[in-house]
Amino acid sequence: MSIPFPADCLLCRIVRGELAVERIVETGHAIGFMNEREALSRGHSVFFPKRHAPSLHEADDAALAEILVLVKKVARALGVETYNVLQNNGAIAGQTVFHAHVHLIPKWSESEGLVYERGRGRQMDQKETAERIRAGLGRSR
Ligand SMILES: [Zn+2]
């Protein structure tokens, strides 16, 4: 179970109004603001659930649903059609702020925004893993 509002969490401090950020949108369960400190491109914004949850799988469903809709609306408001939506969970996956959040990173040109290397994946048999996921979801094939 997640802790409602840890005192030292950066994003919880934004919820409480203790940290000034350039807010762009707020709903019942989520907030969106401009990433000003580490922006990868113009319009790089961050969306997060108001209720503290370290990772995506711990976040409220309602907040997650609102966040993707906000990402869509902000992308439209920006007038950007090429962009990345990034969401990291855990330190080795690149998460640095441990309150689940989603980045909208506009890609105005090839050199701007998120740059990642394609083709590093390994070919593997995913059938057994798919079975485990279906079992975990309570579904059979
Ligand atoms: Zn938090």
Short mmCIF file of N, CA, C and O and ligand atoms in Angstrom, two decimals:
data_model
loop_
_atom_site.label_atom_id
_atom_site.label_comp_id
_atom_site.label_asym_id
_atom_site.label_seq_id
_atom_site.Cartn_x
_atom_site.Cartn_y
_atom_site.Cartn_z
N MET A 1 0.85 -1.20 0.00
CA MET A 1 0.00 0.00 0.00
C MET A 1 0.87 1.24 0.00
O MET A 1 1.86 1.30 0.71
N SER A 2 0.50 2.21 -0.79
CA SER A 2 1.32 3.42 -0.88
C SER A 2 1.02 4.38 0.27
O SER A 2 -0.05 4.37 0.85
N ILE A 3 2.01 5.18 0.56
CA ILE A 3 1.87 6.21 1.60
C ILE A 3 1.16 7.40 0.96
O ILE A 3 1.55 7.81 -0.13
N PRO A 4 0.13 7.97 1.60
CA PRO A 4 -0.62 9.05 0.95
C PRO A 4 0.23 10.25 0.49
O PRO A 4 0.23 10.58 -0.67
N PHE A 5 0.98 10.89 1.36
CA PHE A 5 1.74 12.09 0.99
C PHE A 5 3.04 12.19 1.77
O PHE A 5 3.13 12.96 2.71
N PRO A 6 4.08 11.45 1.37
CA PRO A 6 5.35 11.56 2.09
C PRO A 6 5.88 12.99 2.08
O PRO A 6 5.80 13.68 1.07
N ALA A 7 6.41 13.41 3.22
CA ALA A 7 6.84 14.79 3.40
C ALA A 7 7.94 15.21 2.42
O ALA A 7 7.94 16.35 1.95
N ASP A 8 8.85 14.32 2.09
CA ASP A 8 10.00 14.71 1.29
C ASP A 8 9.84 14.42 -0.21
O ASP A 8 10.77 14.64 -0.97
N CYS A 9 8.68 13.93 -0.61
CA CYS A 9 8.49 13.60 -2.03
C CYS A 9 8.26 14.88 -2.83
O CYS A 9 7.38 15.69 -2.52
N LEU A 10 9.06 15.04 -3.86
CA LEU A 10 9.01 16.24 -4.71
C LEU A 10 7.61 16.47 -5.29
O LEU A 10 7.08 17.59 -5.26
N LEU A 11 7.00 15.43 -5.82
CA LEU A 11 5.70 15.59 -6.46
C LEU A 11 4.59 15.79 -5.43
O LEU A 11 3.63 16.53 -5.68
N CYS A 12 4.71 15.16 -4.27
CA CYS A 12 3.74 15.40 -3.20
C CYS A 12 3.84 16.85 -2.72
O CYS A 12 2.83 17.46 -2.36
N ARG A 13 5.03 17.40 -2.75
CA ARG A 13 5.20 18.81 -2.34
C ARG A 13 4.50 19.73 -3.35
O ARG A 13 3.98 20.77 -2.98
N ILE A 14 4.49 19.35 -4.61
CA ILE A 14 3.76 20.13 -5.63
C ILE A 14 2.26 20.05 -5.33
O ILE A 14 1.56 21.07 -5.38
N VAL A 15 1.76 18.86 -4.99
CA VAL A 15 0.34 18.69 -4.66
C VAL A 15 -0.03 19.62 -3.51
O VAL A 15 -1.07 20.28 -3.53
N ARG A 16 0.84 19.70 -2.52
CA ARG A 16 0.56 20.53 -1.32
C ARG A 16 0.82 22.02 -1.57
O ARG A 16 0.61 22.84 -0.68
N GLY A 17 1.32 22.36 -2.75
CA GLY A 17 1.60 23.76 -3.05
C GLY A 17 2.87 24.28 -2.41
O GLY A 17 3.07 25.48 -2.29
N GLU A 18 3.75 23.38 -1.99
CA GLU A 18 4.99 23.78 -1.33
C GLU A 18 6.13 24.02 -2.31
O GLU A 18 7.19 24.52 -1.92
N LEU A 19 5.92 23.63 -3.55
CA LEU A 19 6.97 23.75 -4.56
C LEU A 19 6.36 24.45 -5.78
O LEU A 19 5.35 23.98 -6.31
N ALA A 20 6.95 25.54 -6.18
CA ALA A 20 6.40 26.29 -7.31
C ALA A 20 6.84 25.64 -8.62
O ALA A 20 8.03 25.46 -8.87
N VAL A 21 5.87 25.28 -9.43
CA VAL A 21 6.14 24.76 -10.77
C VAL A 21 5.18 25.44 -11.72
O VAL A 21 4.20 26.05 -11.31
N GLU A 22 5.46 25.33 -13.00
CA GLU A 22 4.59 25.90 -14.02
C GLU A 22 3.49 24.88 -14.32
O GLU A 22 3.64 24.04 -15.21
N ARG A 23 2.42 24.94 -13.53
CA ARG A 23 1.31 24.00 -13.73
C ARG A 23 0.60 24.30 -15.04
O ARG A 23 0.38 25.47 -15.37
N ILE A 24 0.22 23.26 -15.75
CA ILE A 24 -0.53 23.48 -16.99
C ILE A 24 -1.93 22.89 -16.92
O ILE A 24 -2.82 23.34 -17.62
N VAL A 25 -2.13 21.88 -16.06
CA VAL A 25 -3.44 21.25 -16.01
C VAL A 25 -3.60 20.50 -14.68
O VAL A 25 -2.62 20.05 -14.09
N GLU A 26 -4.84 20.43 -14.25
CA GLU A 26 -5.13 19.68 -13.03
C GLU A 26 -6.53 19.07 -13.15
O GLU A 26 -7.45 19.71 -13.65
N THR A 27 -6.64 17.82 -12.73
CA THR A 27 -7.95 17.14 -12.70
C THR A 27 -8.19 16.67 -11.27
O THR A 27 -7.39 16.98 -10.38
N GLY A 28 -9.22 15.89 -11.07
CA GLY A 28 -9.51 15.38 -9.74
C GLY A 28 -8.40 14.52 -9.16
O GLY A 28 -8.15 14.54 -7.96
N HIS A 29 -7.70 13.79 -10.03
CA HIS A 29 -6.68 12.85 -9.55
C HIS A 29 -5.27 13.11 -10.05
O HIS A 29 -4.35 12.37 -9.70
N ALA A 30 -5.09 14.08 -10.90
CA ALA A 30 -3.77 14.25 -11.52
C ALA A 30 -3.40 15.71 -11.76
O ALA A 30 -4.27 16.58 -11.82
N ILE A 31 -2.11 15.93 -11.89
CA ILE A 31 -1.57 17.27 -12.16
C ILE A 31 -0.56 17.15 -13.30
O ILE A 31 0.16 16.15 -13.40
N GLY A 32 -0.51 18.19 -14.15
CA GLY A 32 0.49 18.25 -15.20
C GLY A 32 1.23 19.57 -15.10
O GLY A 32 0.62 20.61 -14.84
N PHE A 33 2.55 19.54 -15.26
CA PHE A 33 3.34 20.77 -15.21
C PHE A 33 4.48 20.70 -16.21
O PHE A 33 4.85 19.64 -16.70
N MET A 34 5.03 21.89 -16.51
CA MET A 34 6.15 21.94 -17.44
C MET A 34 7.42 21.48 -16.74
O MET A 34 7.70 21.89 -15.62
N ASN A 35 8.19 20.63 -17.40
CA ASN A 35 9.49 20.23 -16.88
C ASN A 35 10.45 21.36 -17.23
O ASN A 35 10.81 21.55 -18.39
N GLU A 36 10.84 22.13 -16.23
CA GLU A 36 11.71 23.28 -16.50
C GLU A 36 13.17 22.99 -16.18
O GLU A 36 14.06 23.60 -16.74
N ARG A 37 13.42 22.04 -15.27
CA ARG A 37 14.79 21.79 -14.83
C ARG A 37 15.56 20.88 -15.78
O ARG A 37 16.77 21.02 -15.96
N GLU A 38 14.88 19.91 -16.36
CA GLU A 38 15.58 18.93 -17.20
C GLU A 38 14.82 18.67 -18.49
O GLU A 38 14.70 17.53 -18.94
N ALA A 39 14.31 19.74 -19.09
CA ALA A 39 13.50 19.58 -20.30
C ALA A 39 14.35 19.08 -21.46
O ALA A 39 15.45 19.56 -21.70
N LEU A 40 13.82 18.09 -22.17
CA LEU A 40 14.51 17.55 -23.34
C LEU A 40 14.08 18.27 -24.61
O LEU A 40 14.74 18.14 -25.65
N SER A 41 12.97 19.00 -24.53
CA SER A 41 12.50 19.76 -25.69
C SER A 41 11.45 20.75 -25.22
O SER A 41 10.94 20.66 -24.10
N ARG A 42 11.12 21.69 -26.10
CA ARG A 42 10.08 22.67 -25.78
C ARG A 42 8.75 21.94 -25.59
O ARG A 42 8.35 21.15 -26.43
N GLY A 43 8.12 22.19 -24.45
CA GLY A 43 6.85 21.54 -24.17
C GLY A 43 6.97 20.25 -23.37
O GLY A 43 5.96 19.63 -23.04
N HIS A 44 8.20 19.84 -23.03
CA HIS A 44 8.40 18.64 -22.21
C HIS A 44 7.63 18.83 -20.91
O HIS A 44 7.90 19.74 -20.15
N SER A 45 6.65 18.00 -20.69
CA SER A 45 5.80 18.14 -19.51
C SER A 45 5.69 16.82 -18.76
O SER A 45 6.00 15.76 -19.29
N VAL A 46 5.27 16.95 -17.50
CA VAL A 46 5.22 15.79 -16.60
C VAL A 46 3.83 15.73 -15.97
O VAL A 46 3.28 16.75 -15.57
N PHE A 47 3.29 14.53 -15.89
CA PHE A 47 1.94 14.29 -15.38
C PHE A 47 2.03 13.23 -14.28
O PHE A 47 2.72 12.22 -14.46
N PHE A 48 1.31 13.47 -13.19
CA PHE A 48 1.43 12.50 -12.08
C PHE A 48 0.15 12.43 -11.27
O PHE A 48 -0.62 13.39 -11.22
N PRO A 49 -0.07 11.28 -10.60
CA PRO A 49 -1.24 11.14 -9.74
C PRO A 49 -1.07 11.99 -8.48
O PRO A 49 0.04 12.08 -7.95
N LYS A 50 -2.14 12.60 -8.01
CA LYS A 50 -2.05 13.41 -6.79
C LYS A 50 -1.72 12.54 -5.57
O LYS A 50 -1.03 12.96 -4.68
N ARG A 51 -2.25 11.32 -5.57
CA ARG A 51 -1.99 10.42 -4.45
C ARG A 51 -0.64 9.74 -4.67
O ARG A 51 -0.38 9.19 -5.74
N HIS A 52 0.20 9.76 -3.67
CA HIS A 52 1.54 9.19 -3.79
C HIS A 52 1.50 7.71 -4.14
O HIS A 52 0.78 6.93 -3.52
N ALA A 53 2.28 7.33 -5.12
CA ALA A 53 2.51 5.93 -5.49
C ALA A 53 3.89 5.90 -6.12
O ALA A 53 4.13 6.63 -7.09
N PRO A 54 4.80 5.10 -5.59
CA PRO A 54 6.17 5.08 -6.13
C PRO A 54 6.24 4.68 -7.60
O PRO A 54 7.01 5.25 -8.37
N SER A 55 5.44 3.69 -8.00
CA SER A 55 5.51 3.17 -9.37
C SER A 55 4.13 3.10 -10.01
O SER A 55 3.11 3.14 -9.32
N LEU A 56 4.12 2.96 -11.31
CA LEU A 56 2.87 2.89 -12.08
C LEU A 56 1.92 1.81 -11.55
O LEU A 56 0.72 2.04 -11.40
N HIS A 57 2.47 0.62 -11.26
CA HIS A 57 1.60 -0.49 -10.84
C HIS A 57 0.99 -0.27 -9.46
O HIS A 57 0.16 -1.05 -9.03
N GLU A 58 1.42 0.78 -8.76
CA GLU A 58 0.87 1.09 -7.43
C GLU A 58 -0.09 2.28 -7.48
O GLU A 58 -0.68 2.65 -6.47
N ALA A 59 -0.21 2.91 -8.64
CA ALA A 59 -1.01 4.13 -8.76
C ALA A 59 -2.49 3.80 -8.92
O ALA A 59 -2.87 2.71 -9.36
N ASP A 60 -3.33 4.77 -8.55
CA ASP A 60 -4.79 4.62 -8.68
C ASP A 60 -5.18 4.54 -10.15
O ASP A 60 -4.69 5.31 -10.98
N ASP A 61 -6.12 3.65 -10.46
CA ASP A 61 -6.61 3.50 -11.83
C ASP A 61 -7.18 4.81 -12.37
O ASP A 61 -6.94 5.18 -13.53
N ALA A 62 -7.95 5.50 -11.54
CA ALA A 62 -8.59 6.75 -11.99
C ALA A 62 -7.53 7.77 -12.41
O ALA A 62 -7.67 8.45 -13.43
N ALA A 63 -6.46 7.86 -11.62
CA ALA A 63 -5.40 8.81 -11.94
C ALA A 63 -4.71 8.42 -13.24
O ALA A 63 -4.45 9.27 -14.10
N LEU A 64 -4.44 7.14 -13.42
CA LEU A 64 -3.76 6.70 -14.63
C LEU A 64 -4.60 6.98 -15.87
O LEU A 64 -4.08 7.41 -16.90
N ALA A 65 -5.89 6.75 -15.75
CA ALA A 65 -6.78 7.02 -16.88
C ALA A 65 -6.78 8.51 -17.21
O ALA A 65 -6.69 8.90 -18.37
N GLU A 66 -6.85 9.34 -16.19
CA GLU A 66 -6.85 10.79 -16.42
C GLU A 66 -5.54 11.26 -17.04
O GLU A 66 -5.52 12.13 -17.90
N ILE A 67 -4.44 10.68 -16.60
CA ILE A 67 -3.12 11.12 -17.08
C ILE A 67 -2.98 10.89 -18.58
O ILE A 67 -2.51 11.79 -19.30
N LEU A 68 -3.37 9.76 -19.08
CA LEU A 68 -3.22 9.53 -20.53
C LEU A 68 -4.10 10.48 -21.35
O LEU A 68 -3.69 10.95 -22.41
N VAL A 69 -5.28 10.78 -20.83
CA VAL A 69 -6.14 11.74 -21.53
C VAL A 69 -5.50 13.13 -21.49
O VAL A 69 -5.51 13.86 -22.49
N LEU A 70 -4.89 13.48 -20.36
CA LEU A 70 -4.21 14.78 -20.26
C LEU A 70 -3.04 14.86 -21.24
O LEU A 70 -2.83 15.88 -21.90
N VAL A 71 -2.30 13.78 -21.35
CA VAL A 71 -1.17 13.74 -22.29
C VAL A 71 -1.69 13.99 -23.71
O VAL A 71 -1.13 14.79 -24.46
N LYS A 72 -2.78 13.35 -24.06
CA LYS A 72 -3.37 13.54 -25.39
C LYS A 72 -3.78 15.00 -25.59
O LYS A 72 -3.46 15.60 -26.62
N LYS A 73 -4.48 15.55 -24.60
CA LYS A 73 -4.96 16.93 -24.74
C LYS A 73 -3.82 17.94 -24.80
O LYS A 73 -3.88 18.91 -25.56
N VAL A 74 -2.78 17.72 -24.02
CA VAL A 74 -1.64 18.65 -24.04
C VAL A 74 -0.88 18.52 -25.36
O VAL A 74 -0.46 19.53 -25.93
N ALA A 75 -0.74 17.32 -25.87
CA ALA A 75 -0.10 17.14 -27.18
C ALA A 75 -0.88 17.92 -28.25
O ALA A 75 -0.28 18.61 -29.09
N ARG A 76 -2.19 17.83 -28.19
CA ARG A 76 -3.02 18.58 -29.15
C ARG A 76 -2.87 20.08 -28.95
O ARG A 76 -2.77 20.83 -29.92
N ALA A 77 -2.85 20.52 -27.68
CA ALA A 77 -2.71 21.95 -27.40
C ALA A 77 -1.36 22.47 -27.88
O ALA A 77 -1.25 23.61 -28.33
N LEU A 78 -0.34 21.63 -27.77
CA LEU A 78 0.99 22.01 -28.25
C LEU A 78 1.05 22.02 -29.78
O LEU A 78 1.92 22.64 -30.37
N GLY A 79 0.15 21.27 -30.39
CA GLY A 79 0.18 21.15 -31.85
C GLY A 79 1.31 20.25 -32.32
O GLY A 79 1.82 20.41 -33.42
N VAL A 80 1.68 19.29 -31.48
CA VAL A 80 2.78 18.40 -31.82
C VAL A 80 2.21 17.03 -32.23
O VAL A 80 1.28 16.53 -31.61
N GLU A 81 2.76 16.48 -33.30
CA GLU A 81 2.29 15.17 -33.76
C GLU A 81 3.36 14.09 -33.61
O GLU A 81 3.09 12.91 -33.78
N THR A 82 4.58 14.52 -33.31
CA THR A 82 5.65 13.55 -33.07
C THR A 82 6.18 13.79 -31.66
O THR A 82 6.61 14.90 -31.33
N TYR A 83 6.09 12.79 -30.84
CA TYR A 83 6.47 12.92 -29.44
C TYR A 83 6.62 11.54 -28.82
O TYR A 83 6.16 10.55 -29.37
N ASN A 84 7.29 11.50 -27.68
CA ASN A 84 7.41 10.27 -26.92
C ASN A 84 6.67 10.43 -25.60
O ASN A 84 6.64 11.52 -25.03
N VAL A 85 6.10 9.34 -25.12
CA VAL A 85 5.52 9.28 -23.78
C VAL A 85 6.40 8.31 -23.01
O VAL A 85 6.52 7.14 -23.39
N LEU A 86 7.04 8.82 -21.97
CA LEU A 86 8.03 8.03 -21.22
C LEU A 86 7.57 7.86 -19.79
O LEU A 86 7.09 8.81 -19.16
N GLN A 87 7.72 6.66 -19.28
CA GLN A 87 7.33 6.37 -17.91
C GLN A 87 8.30 5.34 -17.36
O GLN A 87 8.35 4.21 -17.82
N ASN A 88 9.10 5.72 -16.37
CA ASN A 88 10.13 4.84 -15.81
C ASN A 88 9.73 4.36 -14.42
O ASN A 88 9.21 5.13 -13.63
N ASN A 89 10.01 3.10 -14.14
CA ASN A 89 9.72 2.54 -12.82
C ASN A 89 10.96 1.86 -12.27
O ASN A 89 11.43 0.88 -12.85
N GLY A 90 11.49 2.37 -11.16
CA GLY A 90 12.67 1.79 -10.53
C GLY A 90 13.95 2.44 -11.05
O GLY A 90 14.03 2.89 -12.19
N ALA A 91 14.94 2.48 -10.16
CA ALA A 91 16.19 3.18 -10.46
C ALA A 91 16.90 2.63 -11.70
O ALA A 91 17.36 3.41 -12.54
N ILE A 92 16.97 1.32 -11.86
CA ILE A 92 17.70 0.80 -13.01
C ILE A 92 16.93 0.99 -14.31
O ILE A 92 17.48 0.83 -15.39
N ALA A 93 15.66 1.38 -14.19
CA ALA A 93 14.88 1.72 -15.39
C ALA A 93 14.93 3.22 -15.65
O ALA A 93 14.26 3.72 -16.56
N GLY A 94 15.71 3.96 -14.85
CA GLY A 94 15.88 5.38 -15.09
C GLY A 94 15.01 6.29 -14.26
O GLY A 94 15.03 7.51 -14.45
N GLN A 95 14.25 5.74 -13.32
CA GLN A 95 13.40 6.59 -12.47
C GLN A 95 14.27 7.32 -11.46
O GLN A 95 15.12 6.71 -10.81
N THR A 96 14.10 8.62 -11.34
CA THR A 96 14.88 9.40 -10.38
C THR A 96 14.00 10.06 -9.32
O THR A 96 14.46 10.39 -8.24
N VAL A 97 12.72 10.28 -9.65
CA VAL A 97 11.76 10.80 -8.67
C VAL A 97 10.78 9.66 -8.41
O VAL A 97 10.09 9.21 -9.32
N PHE A 98 10.75 9.19 -7.16
CA PHE A 98 10.01 7.96 -6.87
C PHE A 98 8.56 8.20 -6.46
O PHE A 98 8.09 7.77 -5.41
N HIS A 99 7.90 8.92 -7.33
CA HIS A 99 6.45 9.12 -7.31
C HIS A 99 6.10 8.96 -8.79
O HIS A 99 6.60 9.72 -9.63
N ALA A 100 5.29 7.96 -9.09
CA ALA A 100 5.01 7.63 -10.49
C ALA A 100 4.66 8.88 -11.30
O ALA A 100 3.90 9.73 -10.82
N HIS A 101 5.20 8.97 -12.49
CA HIS A 101 4.91 10.12 -13.35
C HIS A 101 5.15 9.74 -14.81
O HIS A 101 5.88 8.80 -15.10
N VAL A 102 4.54 10.51 -15.68
CA VAL A 102 4.60 10.25 -17.12
C VAL A 102 5.15 11.51 -17.80
O VAL A 102 4.69 12.61 -17.52
N HIS A 103 6.13 11.34 -18.66
CA HIS A 103 6.69 12.46 -19.42
C HIS A 103 6.04 12.52 -20.80
O HIS A 103 5.93 11.49 -21.47
N LEU A 104 5.69 13.70 -21.22
CA LEU A 104 5.34 13.96 -22.62
C LEU A 104 6.51 14.75 -23.19
O LEU A 104 6.81 15.85 -22.72
N ILE A 105 7.19 14.16 -24.16
CA ILE A 105 8.41 14.78 -24.70
C ILE A 105 8.22 15.03 -26.19
O ILE A 105 8.36 14.12 -27.02
N PRO A 106 7.87 16.27 -26.54
CA PRO A 106 7.70 16.60 -27.96
C PRO A 106 8.99 16.36 -28.74
O PRO A 106 10.10 16.54 -28.22
N LYS A 107 8.82 15.96 -29.97
CA LYS A 107 9.96 15.71 -30.86
C LYS A 107 9.79 16.66 -32.05
O LYS A 107 9.16 16.31 -33.05
N TRP A 108 10.28 17.87 -31.88
CA TRP A 108 10.12 18.89 -32.92
C TRP A 108 11.07 18.67 -34.08
O TRP A 108 10.87 19.17 -35.17
N SER A 109 12.15 17.95 -33.81
CA SER A 109 13.11 17.60 -34.87
C SER A 109 13.84 16.34 -34.42
O SER A 109 13.72 15.93 -33.26
N GLU A 110 14.61 15.73 -35.32
CA GLU A 110 15.31 14.49 -34.98
C GLU A 110 16.30 14.66 -33.84
O GLU A 110 16.52 13.74 -33.06
N SER A 111 16.90 15.84 -33.75
CA SER A 111 17.94 16.05 -32.74
C SER A 111 17.38 16.46 -31.38
O SER A 111 18.08 16.45 -30.38
N GLU A 112 16.11 16.83 -31.32
CA GLU A 112 15.50 17.25 -30.06
C GLU A 112 14.76 16.09 -29.42
O GLU A 112 14.40 15.13 -30.07
N GLY A 113 14.49 16.26 -28.11
CA GLY A 113 13.63 15.31 -27.42
C GLY A 113 14.34 14.05 -27.00
O GLY A 113 15.55 14.04 -26.79
N LEU A 114 13.57 13.00 -26.86
CA LEU A 114 14.11 11.73 -26.39
C LEU A 114 14.88 11.04 -27.51
O LEU A 114 14.38 10.91 -28.62
N VAL A 115 16.08 10.59 -27.19
CA VAL A 115 16.88 9.84 -28.16
C VAL A 115 17.15 8.48 -27.55
O VAL A 115 17.62 8.38 -26.43
N TYR A 116 16.81 7.46 -28.24
CA TYR A 116 17.08 6.12 -27.75
C TYR A 116 17.54 5.23 -28.89
O TYR A 116 17.32 5.53 -30.05
N GLU A 117 18.20 4.16 -28.50
CA GLU A 117 18.78 3.27 -29.48
C GLU A 117 17.84 2.11 -29.77
O GLU A 117 17.42 1.41 -28.87
N ARG A 118 17.53 1.93 -31.00
CA ARG A 118 16.68 0.81 -31.40
C ARG A 118 17.53 -0.42 -31.67
O ARG A 118 18.72 -0.33 -31.89
N GLY A 119 16.88 -1.55 -31.66
CA GLY A 119 17.55 -2.77 -32.11
C GLY A 119 18.44 -3.43 -31.09
O GLY A 119 19.25 -4.28 -31.42
N ARG A 120 18.30 -3.06 -29.80
CA ARG A 120 19.12 -3.69 -28.78
C ARG A 120 18.41 -4.86 -28.12
O ARG A 120 18.98 -5.54 -27.29
N GLY A 121 17.17 -5.06 -28.47
CA GLY A 121 16.40 -6.16 -27.88
C GLY A 121 16.92 -7.50 -28.37
O GLY A 121 17.49 -7.60 -29.45
N ARG A 122 16.75 -8.52 -27.53
CA ARG A 122 17.15 -9.86 -27.91
C ARG A 122 15.91 -10.62 -28.33
O ARG A 122 14.84 -10.41 -27.82
N GLN A 123 16.13 -11.53 -29.24
CA GLN A 123 15.02 -12.37 -29.64
C GLN A 123 14.84 -13.45 -28.59
O GLN A 123 15.80 -14.10 -28.19
N MET A 124 13.65 -13.62 -28.09
CA MET A 124 13.42 -14.64 -27.07
C MET A 124 12.02 -15.21 -27.19
O MET A 124 11.13 -14.58 -27.74
N ASP A 125 11.88 -16.40 -26.66
CA ASP A 125 10.58 -17.06 -26.68
C ASP A 125 9.75 -16.48 -25.53
O ASP A 125 10.08 -16.67 -24.37
N GLN A 126 8.69 -15.81 -25.85
CA GLN A 126 7.88 -15.13 -24.84
C GLN A 126 6.62 -15.92 -24.48
O GLN A 126 5.80 -15.42 -23.71
N LYS A 127 6.48 -17.14 -25.00
CA LYS A 127 5.24 -17.90 -24.76
C LYS A 127 5.00 -18.19 -23.28
O LYS A 127 3.90 -18.02 -22.77
N GLU A 128 6.05 -18.64 -22.57
CA GLU A 128 5.90 -18.98 -21.15
C GLU A 128 5.54 -17.73 -20.35
O GLU A 128 4.71 -17.77 -19.44
N THR A 129 6.18 -16.61 -20.67
CA THR A 129 5.88 -15.36 -19.97
C THR A 129 4.45 -14.92 -20.24
O THR A 129 3.75 -14.47 -19.34
N ALA A 130 4.00 -15.07 -21.47
CA ALA A 130 2.62 -14.73 -21.81
C ALA A 130 1.64 -15.57 -21.00
O ALA A 130 0.63 -15.05 -20.50
N GLU A 131 1.97 -16.86 -20.81
CA GLU A 131 1.12 -17.74 -19.99
C GLU A 131 1.05 -17.24 -18.56
O GLU A 131 -0.01 -17.22 -17.94
N ARG A 132 2.20 -16.85 -18.00
CA ARG A 132 2.25 -16.35 -16.62
C ARG A 132 1.43 -15.08 -16.48
O ARG A 132 0.75 -14.87 -15.49
N ILE A 133 1.50 -14.20 -17.47
CA ILE A 133 0.74 -12.95 -17.42
C ILE A 133 -0.75 -13.25 -17.47
O ILE A 133 -1.53 -12.72 -16.66
N ARG A 134 -1.14 -14.11 -18.39
CA ARG A 134 -2.58 -14.46 -18.49
C ARG A 134 -3.08 -15.07 -17.19
O ARG A 134 -4.15 -14.74 -16.70
N ALA A 135 -2.25 -15.93 -16.56
CA ALA A 135 -2.63 -16.54 -15.29
C ALA A 135 -2.75 -15.46 -14.20
O ALA A 135 -3.69 -15.46 -13.40
N GLY A 136 -1.82 -14.51 -14.21
CA GLY A 136 -1.84 -13.41 -13.24
C GLY A 136 -3.05 -12.50 -13.42
O GLY A 136 -3.53 -11.90 -12.47
N LEU A 137 -3.52 -12.40 -14.63
CA LEU A 137 -4.71 -11.59 -14.94
C LEU A 137 -6.00 -12.39 -14.74
O LEU A 137 -7.09 -11.87 -14.90
N GLY A 138 -5.82 -13.68 -14.42
CA GLY A 138 -6.99 -14.53 -14.23
C GLY A 138 -7.64 -14.95 -15.54
O GLY A 138 -8.84 -15.17 -15.61
N ARG A 139 -6.83 -15.01 -16.59
CA ARG A 139 -7.37 -15.37 -17.91
C ARG A 139 -6.64 -16.56 -18.48
O ARG A 139 -5.46 -16.76 -18.22
N SER A 140 -7.34 -17.33 -19.25
CA SER A 140 -6.68 -18.38 -20.02
C SER A 140 -6.73 -17.94 -21.47
O SER A 140 -7.40 -16.99 -21.83
N ARG A 141 -6.05 -18.66 -22.30
CA ARG A 141 -5.96 -18.29 -23.69
C ARG A 141 -7.25 -18.19 -24.44
O ARG A 141 -8.19 -18.86 -24.23
ZN ZN B 1 4.79 11.56 -3.76
#
